[in-house]
Amino acid sequence: MKIRILGSGAGGGLPQWNCNCANCRRARQACSDVLSRTQSSIAVSGDGVDWVLVNASPDLLAQLRSHPDLQPARATRDSALAAVVLTDAQIDHVTGLLMLRERTSPLPLYACAPVLDDLSSGLPLVPLLGHYCGVEAHTVAPGEPFTVAACAGLRFTALPVESKPPPYSPRREASAPGDNIALLIEDIAAGTRAFYAPGLAQMSTDALGTMRQADLVLVDGTFWTTTEMIDLGLSTKHAVDMGHLAQRGDDGRPGMIDWLDTLPRGTRKVLTHINNTNPILDPHSVEHAQLRAHGIDVAHDGMQFQV
Ligand code: MLT
Ligand code: MN
Ligand code: ZN
């Protein structure tokens, strides 16, 4: 299967419209080493023709323009996007659904029940799209593998993970299983596996076990330290309170790097959904060098994997 990073930034992207942190300032300069990043999304394909969009970023239209093969032009109205799968109902992962409203048939949308619930109440994109192309909603049951019609060579399994439902959700402080999932994506014929979790606040035995079986692990790279936003005076919240496990551990608790270190040799390890404050965005930073020493890559927009 092919996996393409359409957007490697967290909410706000890089540079964020109202931010003047060191990374955002540098990303605005011409020929900067700090690459601009759109908001978190990937596309997955078994045959390189039909693609499943995992999360629909507010930057979706720009992302599609950057990848002309996602517009194969087989008919006057056409797209290579066969369906959308959601890992959560966060703004940076769902607002792009509105940009697909010109479809000529209902949009196949796969998500767990709590996410479909938020998208029918707090942020009612599903009923709203009913006035445009319509949505063919498929409720995903955690742990039960599913396939998507035009991409039958791929099998998806949702794995509930600890993170945060969106701020607008009634379950923001009392999350239900399915509010946030990791996805196991398997190429059925090739027997290869990818693990995708842009939001992961706490490692679980299940998540780690699934990561251990994967050829490619594409995980939450939001923050370098748990106090990153506090240290910059941008928030009063720790990473975990925003639903993300920082790369560096603290107070004896392991960070994402420590967990990734436990994966089998040969696992491709990549961080994505990177917040604009994270020092790893500068390829010359000591933090970036530390990741390289652990065999961990930093995703950028347009990065592609053959798994
Ligand atoms: C998050 O993952 O915490 C989000 O990026 C927040 C947002 O989209 O506002
Ligand atoms: Mn996010
Ligand atoms: Zn910034």
mmCIF file with all atom_site columns, C-alpha atoms and ligand atoms in Angstrom, residues 10-11 90-92 242 244 273, ligand 1:
data_model
loop_
_atom_site.group_PDB
_atom_site.id
_atom_site.type_symbol
_atom_site.label_atom_id
_atom_site.label_alt_id
_atom_site.label_comp_id
_atom_site.label_asym_id
_atom_site.label_entity_id
_atom_site.label_seq_id
_atom_site.pdbx_PDB_ins_code
_atom_site.Cartn_x
_atom_site.Cartn_y
_atom_site.Cartn_z
_atom_site.occupancy
_atom_site.B_iso_or_equiv
_atom_site.pdbx_formal_charge
_atom_site.auth_seq_id
_atom_site.auth_comp_id
_atom_site.auth_asym_id
_atom_site.auth_atom_id
_atom_site.pdbx_PDB_model_num
ATOM   1  C CA . ALA A 1 10  ? -1.222  19.910 14.208 1.00 0.00 ? 10  ALA A CA 1
ATOM   2  C CA . GLY A 1 11  ? -4.223  22.267 14.558 1.00 0.00 ? 11  GLY A CA 1
ATOM   3  C CA . GLN A 1 90  ? -11.368 17.531 16.179 1.00 0.00 ? 90  GLN A CA 1
ATOM   4  C CA . ILE A 1 91  ? -11.715 20.647 14.023 1.00 0.00 ? 91  ILE A CA 1
ATOM   5  C CA . ASP A 1 92  ? -8.362  19.996 12.318 1.00 0.00 ? 92  ASP A CA 1
ATOM   6  C CA . MET A 1 242 ? -4.599  18.512 25.304 1.00 0.00 ? 242 MET A CA 1
ATOM   7  C CA . HIS A 1 244 ? -1.025  14.336 23.376 1.00 0.00 ? 244 HIS A CA 1
ATOM   8  C CA . HIS A 1 273 ? 0.602   16.020 13.667 1.00 0.00 ? 273 HIS A CA 1
HETATM 9  C C1 . MLT B 2 .   ? -5.402  18.881 18.835 1.00 0.00 ? 1   MLT B C1 1
HETATM 10 O O1 . MLT B 2 .   ? -5.084  17.808 18.339 1.00 0.00 ? 1   MLT B O1 1
HETATM 11 O O2 . MLT B 2 .   ? -5.267  19.114 20.051 1.00 0.00 ? 1   MLT B O2 1
HETATM 12 C C2 . MLT B 2 .   ? -5.955  19.863 17.868 1.00 0.00 ? 1   MLT B C2 1
HETATM 13 O O3 . MLT B 2 .   ? -4.957  20.108 16.895 1.00 0.00 ? 1   MLT B O3 1
HETATM 14 C C3 . MLT B 2 .   ? -6.592  21.064 18.399 1.00 0.00 ? 1   MLT B C3 1
HETATM 15 C C4 . MLT B 2 .   ? -7.289  21.862 17.327 1.00 0.00 ? 1   MLT B C4 1
HETATM 16 O O4 . MLT B 2 .   ? -7.477  21.447 16.191 1.00 0.00 ? 1   MLT B O4 1
HETATM 17 O O5 . MLT B 2 .   ? -7.688  22.978 17.629 1.00 0.00 ? 1   MLT B O5 1
#
